[in-house]
Coordinates of C-alpha atoms and ligand atoms in Angstrom, one line a residue:
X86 CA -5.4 -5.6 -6.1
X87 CA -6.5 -6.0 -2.5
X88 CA -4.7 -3.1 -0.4
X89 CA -4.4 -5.1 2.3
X90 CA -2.4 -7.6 0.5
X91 CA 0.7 -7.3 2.4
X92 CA 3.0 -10.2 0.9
X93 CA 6.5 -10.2 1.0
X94 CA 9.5 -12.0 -0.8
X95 CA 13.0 -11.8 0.0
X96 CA 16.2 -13.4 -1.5
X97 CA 18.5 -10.7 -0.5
X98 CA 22.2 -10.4 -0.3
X99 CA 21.8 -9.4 3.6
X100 CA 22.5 -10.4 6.8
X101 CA 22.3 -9.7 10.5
X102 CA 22.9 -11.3 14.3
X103 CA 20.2 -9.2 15.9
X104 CA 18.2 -10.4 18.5
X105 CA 14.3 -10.6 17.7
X106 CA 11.1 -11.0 19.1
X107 CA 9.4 -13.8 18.1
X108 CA 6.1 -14.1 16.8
X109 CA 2.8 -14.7 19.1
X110 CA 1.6 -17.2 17.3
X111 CA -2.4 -17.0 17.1
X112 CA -5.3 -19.0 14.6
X113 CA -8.1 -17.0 13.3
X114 CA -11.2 -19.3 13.5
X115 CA -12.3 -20.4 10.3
X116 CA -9.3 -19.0 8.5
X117 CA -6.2 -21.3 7.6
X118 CA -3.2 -19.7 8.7
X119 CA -1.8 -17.9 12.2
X120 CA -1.4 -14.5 12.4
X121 CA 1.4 -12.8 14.8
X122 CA 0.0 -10.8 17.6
X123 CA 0.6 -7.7 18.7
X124 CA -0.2 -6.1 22.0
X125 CA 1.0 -2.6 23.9
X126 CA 4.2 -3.9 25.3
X127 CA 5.1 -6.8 22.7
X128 CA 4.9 -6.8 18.6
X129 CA 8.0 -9.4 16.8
X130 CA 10.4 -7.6 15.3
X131 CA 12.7 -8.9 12.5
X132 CA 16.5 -8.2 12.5
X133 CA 17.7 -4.7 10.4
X134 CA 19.4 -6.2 6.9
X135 CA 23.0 -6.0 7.0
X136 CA 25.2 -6.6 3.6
X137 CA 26.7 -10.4 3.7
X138 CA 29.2 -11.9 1.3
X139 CA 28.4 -12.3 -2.1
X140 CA 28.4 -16.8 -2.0
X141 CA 25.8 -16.5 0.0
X142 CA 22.3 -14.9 0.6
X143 CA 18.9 -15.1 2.4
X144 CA 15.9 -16.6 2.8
X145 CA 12.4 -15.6 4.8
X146 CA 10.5 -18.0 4.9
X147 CA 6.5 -17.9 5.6
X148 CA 4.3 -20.6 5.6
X149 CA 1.2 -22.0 6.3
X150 CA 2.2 -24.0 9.2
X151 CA 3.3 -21.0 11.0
X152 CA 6.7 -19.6 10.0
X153 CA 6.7 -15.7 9.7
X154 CA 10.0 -14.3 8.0
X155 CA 11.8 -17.4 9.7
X156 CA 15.7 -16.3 8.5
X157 CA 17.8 -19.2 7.2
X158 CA 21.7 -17.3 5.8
X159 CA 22.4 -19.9 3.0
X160 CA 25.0 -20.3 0.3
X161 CA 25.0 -21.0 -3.3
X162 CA 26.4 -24.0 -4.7
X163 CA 27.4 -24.8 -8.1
X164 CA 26.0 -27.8 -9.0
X165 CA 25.0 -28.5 -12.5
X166 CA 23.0 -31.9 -11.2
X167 CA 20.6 -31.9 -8.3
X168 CA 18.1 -34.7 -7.5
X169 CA 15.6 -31.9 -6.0
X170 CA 12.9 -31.4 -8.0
X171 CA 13.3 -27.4 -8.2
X172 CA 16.3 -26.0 -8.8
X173 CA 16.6 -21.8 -9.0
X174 CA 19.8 -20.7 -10.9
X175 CA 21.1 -17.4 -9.9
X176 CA 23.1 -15.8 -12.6
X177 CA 25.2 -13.0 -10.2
X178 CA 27.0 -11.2 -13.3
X179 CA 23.4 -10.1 -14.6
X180 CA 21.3 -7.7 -13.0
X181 CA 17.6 -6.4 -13.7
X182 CA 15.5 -4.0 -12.7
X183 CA 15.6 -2.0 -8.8
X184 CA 12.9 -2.8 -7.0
X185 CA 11.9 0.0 -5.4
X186 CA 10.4 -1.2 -2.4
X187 CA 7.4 -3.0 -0.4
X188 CA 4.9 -1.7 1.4
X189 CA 1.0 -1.4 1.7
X190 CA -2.3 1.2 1.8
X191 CA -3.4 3.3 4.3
X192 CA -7.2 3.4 3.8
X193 CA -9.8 4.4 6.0
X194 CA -10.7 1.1 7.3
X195 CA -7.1 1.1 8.3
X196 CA -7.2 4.0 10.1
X197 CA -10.3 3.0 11.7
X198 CA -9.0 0.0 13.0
X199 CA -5.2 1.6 14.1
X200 CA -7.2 4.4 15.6
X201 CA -9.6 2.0 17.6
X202 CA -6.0 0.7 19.6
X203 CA -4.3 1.6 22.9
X204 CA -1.9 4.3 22.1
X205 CA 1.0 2.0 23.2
X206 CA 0.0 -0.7 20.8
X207 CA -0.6 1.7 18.1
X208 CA 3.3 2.4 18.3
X209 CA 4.0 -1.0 18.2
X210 CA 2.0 -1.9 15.3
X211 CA 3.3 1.2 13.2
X212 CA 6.8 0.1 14.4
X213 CA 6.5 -3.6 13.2
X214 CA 5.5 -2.5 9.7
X215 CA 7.9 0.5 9.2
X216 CA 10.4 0.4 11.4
X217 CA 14.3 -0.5 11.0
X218 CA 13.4 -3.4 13.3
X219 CA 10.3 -4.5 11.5
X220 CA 9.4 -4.5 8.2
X221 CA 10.4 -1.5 6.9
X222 CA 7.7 -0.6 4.5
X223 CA 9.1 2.4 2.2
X224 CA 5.7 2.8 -0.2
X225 CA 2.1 3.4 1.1
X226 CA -0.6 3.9 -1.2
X227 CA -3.2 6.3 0.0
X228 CA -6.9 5.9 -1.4
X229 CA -7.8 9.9 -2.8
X230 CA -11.2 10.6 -1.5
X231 CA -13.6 7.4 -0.3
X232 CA -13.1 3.3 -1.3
X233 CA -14.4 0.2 -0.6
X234 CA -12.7 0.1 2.6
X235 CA -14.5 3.6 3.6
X236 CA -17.8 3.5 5.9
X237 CA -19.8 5.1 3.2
X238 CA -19.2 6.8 -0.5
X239 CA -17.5 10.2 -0.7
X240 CA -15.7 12.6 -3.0
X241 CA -14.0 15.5 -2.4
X242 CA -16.5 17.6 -4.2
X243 CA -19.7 15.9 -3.8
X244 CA -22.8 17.5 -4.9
X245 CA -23.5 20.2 -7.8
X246 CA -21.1 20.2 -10.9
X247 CA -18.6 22.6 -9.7
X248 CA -15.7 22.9 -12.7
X249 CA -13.3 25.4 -10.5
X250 CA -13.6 22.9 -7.8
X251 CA -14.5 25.8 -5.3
X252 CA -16.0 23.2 -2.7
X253 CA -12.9 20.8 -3.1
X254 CA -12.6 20.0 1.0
X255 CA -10.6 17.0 2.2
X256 CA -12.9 14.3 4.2
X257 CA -13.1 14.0 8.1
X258 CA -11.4 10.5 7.2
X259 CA -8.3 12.2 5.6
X260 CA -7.9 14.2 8.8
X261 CA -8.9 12.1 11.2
X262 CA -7.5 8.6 9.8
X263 CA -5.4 8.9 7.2
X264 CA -3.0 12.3 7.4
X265 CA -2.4 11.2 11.2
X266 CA -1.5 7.2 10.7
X267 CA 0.8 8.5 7.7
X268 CA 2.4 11.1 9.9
X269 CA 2.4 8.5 12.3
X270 CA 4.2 6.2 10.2
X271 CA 6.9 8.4 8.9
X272 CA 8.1 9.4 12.2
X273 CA 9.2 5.6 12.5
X274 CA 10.6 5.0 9.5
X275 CA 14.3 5.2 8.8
X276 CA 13.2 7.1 5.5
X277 CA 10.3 9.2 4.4
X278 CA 7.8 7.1 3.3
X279 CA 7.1 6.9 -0.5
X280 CA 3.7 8.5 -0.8
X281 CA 1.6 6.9 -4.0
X282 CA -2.2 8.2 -4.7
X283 CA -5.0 6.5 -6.8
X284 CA -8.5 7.5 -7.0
X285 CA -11.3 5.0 -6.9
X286 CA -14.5 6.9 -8.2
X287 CA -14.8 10.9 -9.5
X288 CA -17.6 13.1 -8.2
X289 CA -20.6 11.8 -9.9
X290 CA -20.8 15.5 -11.6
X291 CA -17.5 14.2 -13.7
X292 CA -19.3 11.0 -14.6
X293 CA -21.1 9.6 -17.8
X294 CA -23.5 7.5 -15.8
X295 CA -23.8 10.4 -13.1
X296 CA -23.1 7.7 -10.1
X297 CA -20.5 6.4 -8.3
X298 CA -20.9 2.9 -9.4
X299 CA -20.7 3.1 -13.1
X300 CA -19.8 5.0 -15.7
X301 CA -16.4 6.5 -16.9
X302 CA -15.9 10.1 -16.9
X303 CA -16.6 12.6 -19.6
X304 CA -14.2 14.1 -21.4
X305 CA -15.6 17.1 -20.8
X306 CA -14.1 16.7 -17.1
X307 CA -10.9 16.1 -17.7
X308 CA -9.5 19.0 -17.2
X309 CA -11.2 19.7 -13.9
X310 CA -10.4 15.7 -13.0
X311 CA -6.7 16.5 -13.7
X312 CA -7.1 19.3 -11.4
X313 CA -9.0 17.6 -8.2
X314 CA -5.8 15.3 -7.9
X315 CA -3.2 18.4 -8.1
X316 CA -5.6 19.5 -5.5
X317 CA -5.4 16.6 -3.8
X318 CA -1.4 16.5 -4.1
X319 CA -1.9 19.9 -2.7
X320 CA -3.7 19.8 0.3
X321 CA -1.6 16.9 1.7
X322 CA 1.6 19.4 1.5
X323 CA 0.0 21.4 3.4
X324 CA -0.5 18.7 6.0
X325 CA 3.4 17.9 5.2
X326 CA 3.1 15.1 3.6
X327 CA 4.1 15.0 -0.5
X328 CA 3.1 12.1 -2.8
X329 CA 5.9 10.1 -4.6
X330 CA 3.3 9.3 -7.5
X331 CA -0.5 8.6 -8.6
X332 CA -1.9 6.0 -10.6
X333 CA -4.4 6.8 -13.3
X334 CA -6.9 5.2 -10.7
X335 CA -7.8 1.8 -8.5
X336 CA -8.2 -1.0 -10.8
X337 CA -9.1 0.5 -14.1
X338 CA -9.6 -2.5 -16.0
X339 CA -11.4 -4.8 -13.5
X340 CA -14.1 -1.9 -12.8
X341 CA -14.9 -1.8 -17.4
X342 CA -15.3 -5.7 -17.3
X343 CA -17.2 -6.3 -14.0
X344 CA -20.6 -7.4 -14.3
X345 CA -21.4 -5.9 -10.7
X346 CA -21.7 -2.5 -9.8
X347 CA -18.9 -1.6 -8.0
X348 CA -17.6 1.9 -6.8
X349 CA -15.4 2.4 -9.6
X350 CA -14.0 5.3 -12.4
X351 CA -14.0 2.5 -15.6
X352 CA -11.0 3.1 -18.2
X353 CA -10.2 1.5 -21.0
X354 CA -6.2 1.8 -23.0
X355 CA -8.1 3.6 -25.7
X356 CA -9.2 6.5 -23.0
X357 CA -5.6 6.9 -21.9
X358 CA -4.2 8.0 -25.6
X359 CA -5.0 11.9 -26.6
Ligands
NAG245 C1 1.5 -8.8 25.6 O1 2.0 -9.9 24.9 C2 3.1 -10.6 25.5 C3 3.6 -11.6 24.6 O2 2.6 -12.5 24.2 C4 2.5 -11.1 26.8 O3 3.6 -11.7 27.6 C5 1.9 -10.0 27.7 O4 1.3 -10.6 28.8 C6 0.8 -9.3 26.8 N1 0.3 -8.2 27.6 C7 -0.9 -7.9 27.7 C8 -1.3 -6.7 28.5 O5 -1.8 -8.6 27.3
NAG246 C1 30.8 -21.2 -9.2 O1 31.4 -21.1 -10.5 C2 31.9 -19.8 -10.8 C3 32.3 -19.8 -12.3 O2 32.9 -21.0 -12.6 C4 33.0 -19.4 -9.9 O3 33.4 -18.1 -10.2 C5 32.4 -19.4 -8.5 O4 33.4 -19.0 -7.5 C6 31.8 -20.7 -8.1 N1 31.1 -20.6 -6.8 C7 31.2 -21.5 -5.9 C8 30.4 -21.2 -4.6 O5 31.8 -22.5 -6.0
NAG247 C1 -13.9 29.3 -13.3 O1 -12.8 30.2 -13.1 C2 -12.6 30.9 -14.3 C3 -11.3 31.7 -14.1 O2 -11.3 32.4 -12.9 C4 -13.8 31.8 -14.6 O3 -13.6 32.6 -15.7 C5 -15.0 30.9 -14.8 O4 -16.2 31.7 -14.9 C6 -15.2 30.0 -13.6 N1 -16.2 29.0 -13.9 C7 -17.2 28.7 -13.1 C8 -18.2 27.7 -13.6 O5 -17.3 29.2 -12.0
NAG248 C1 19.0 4.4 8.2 O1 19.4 3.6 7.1 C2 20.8 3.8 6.8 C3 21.1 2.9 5.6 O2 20.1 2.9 4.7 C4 21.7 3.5 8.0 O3 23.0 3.8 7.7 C5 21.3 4.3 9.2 O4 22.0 3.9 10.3 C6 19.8 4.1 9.4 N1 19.3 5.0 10.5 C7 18.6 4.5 11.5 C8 18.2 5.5 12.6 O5 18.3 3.4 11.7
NAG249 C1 -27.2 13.3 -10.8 O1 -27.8 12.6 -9.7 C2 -28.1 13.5 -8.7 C3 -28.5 12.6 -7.5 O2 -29.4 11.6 -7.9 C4 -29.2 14.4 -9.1 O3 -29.6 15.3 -8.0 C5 -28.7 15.2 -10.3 O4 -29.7 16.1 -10.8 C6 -28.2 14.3 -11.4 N1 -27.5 15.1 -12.4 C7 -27.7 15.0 -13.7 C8 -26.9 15.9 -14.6 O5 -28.4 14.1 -14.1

């Protein structure tokens, strides 16, 4: 999964009158659909949700043509014929799973890029994405150690095998990009911010192939892999910020059946059973 995929569905039982800003409107040469944008005294805002009757619900639309979270309140009807060609029936006696919520990663490249704005537009941009009058993101993933959105390769024990992790540093990126925008981000939200880790690649020490972009890692390591993420969970408490979850690492399954080379840790179902 891209991190930046930020996509969004809605069919909520919610309402509000709120006044908005609209969204600036802009085209992307050589792309197909506008984006909004954002500048230090303007970013569109979307209306906070507020509960509406139970007959009828919402619906955000975003399209190709331009819409961005357009808000239409709607109500259900009970027809059992319709001459449209998709109907969607909504069984309101029966419910499934909680989502938890929506939201998107804070890599480096991420951090580059918010750190490269105004401070003004900074706050507006944070604002749009996780404040009540944007779109309130509740779950950021957050890259442990270096990706594919990172200006170069890095671990945070790079070098000689070291099996206490004595050397185990957080990167210049963490503090400079990552722990700040995070910080950053919480301060606007109307909740903390749940936190969710997932490693791309393991020191190249931990690995079978000995290299970022292959291999799986032994399992000889891991103990001490186990460890570099409570490490990990550990040194971002200390920065104040405390993780929600990890993952057992970034796309496990596409890095095993990849013909390329990729930065990757490859896992397979049969590696995740003791
Ligand atoms: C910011 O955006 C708003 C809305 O598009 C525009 O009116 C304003 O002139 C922009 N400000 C700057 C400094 O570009
Ligand atoms: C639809 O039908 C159900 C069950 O017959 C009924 O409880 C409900 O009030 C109806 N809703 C509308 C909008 O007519
Ligand atoms: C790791 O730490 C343990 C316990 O302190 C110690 O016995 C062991 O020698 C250390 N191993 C290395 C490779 O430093
Ligand atoms: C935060 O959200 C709760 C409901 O989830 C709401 O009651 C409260 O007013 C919100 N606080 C702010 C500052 O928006
Ligand atoms: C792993 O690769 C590094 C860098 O090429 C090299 O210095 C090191 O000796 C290699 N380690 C093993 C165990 O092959």
């Amino acid at each position: 999964m891209s991190p930046h995929t930020w996509s969004l569905l809605l069919l909520l039982c919610l309402d509000a009158v709120t006044a908005h800003e609209k969204c600036i409107s802009k085209l992307i040469p050589n792309t197909e659909s506008p984006v909004c944008v954002c500048n230090a005294s303007y970013c569109d805002t979307i209306p906070a949700l507020e509960k509406i009757s139970s007959s009828h619900y919402v619906l955000y639309t975003t399209s190709k043509s331009g819409e961005r979270l357009k808000k239409d309140v709607q109500s259900f009807t009970n027809s059992s014929s319709s001459t449209r060609s998709t109907v969607v029936k909504i069984n309101i006696e029966k419910e499934y799973q909680t989502i938890i919520g929506w939201g998107g990663a804070v890599t480096d490249a991420v951090g580059i890029n918010i750190n490269s704005l105004s401070i003004e537009a900074q706050k507006k941009l944070l604002e749009s994405y996780f404040s009540r009058e944007g779109l309130e993101y509740n779950l950021v993933r957050v890259p442990i150690g270096g990706t594919d959105f990172s200006t170069h390769l890095y671990t945070y024990d790079d070098g000689k095998e070291d099996l206490n992790l004595t050397h185990f540093s957080l990167s210049a990126e963490d503090l400079e990009y990552k722990i700040p925008v995070l910080k950053s981000a919480n301060s606007y939200s109307n909740n903390t911010l749940q936190l969710l880790g997932s490693a791309w690649y393991a020191p190249d020490w931990m690995k079978t192939h000995n290299h970022t972009n292959s291999g799986y890692i032994k399992t000889s390591m891991y103990q001490t892999w186990a460890d570099y993420h409570v490490k990990f969970l550990e040194s971002y408490k200390e920065h104040g910020l405390n993780f929600w979850g990890i993952t057992t690492g970034n796309e496990p399954s596409f890095a095993s059946f990849m013909p390329l080379e990729i930065a990757c840790n490859k896992w397979q179902p049969k590696q995740m059973v003791c």
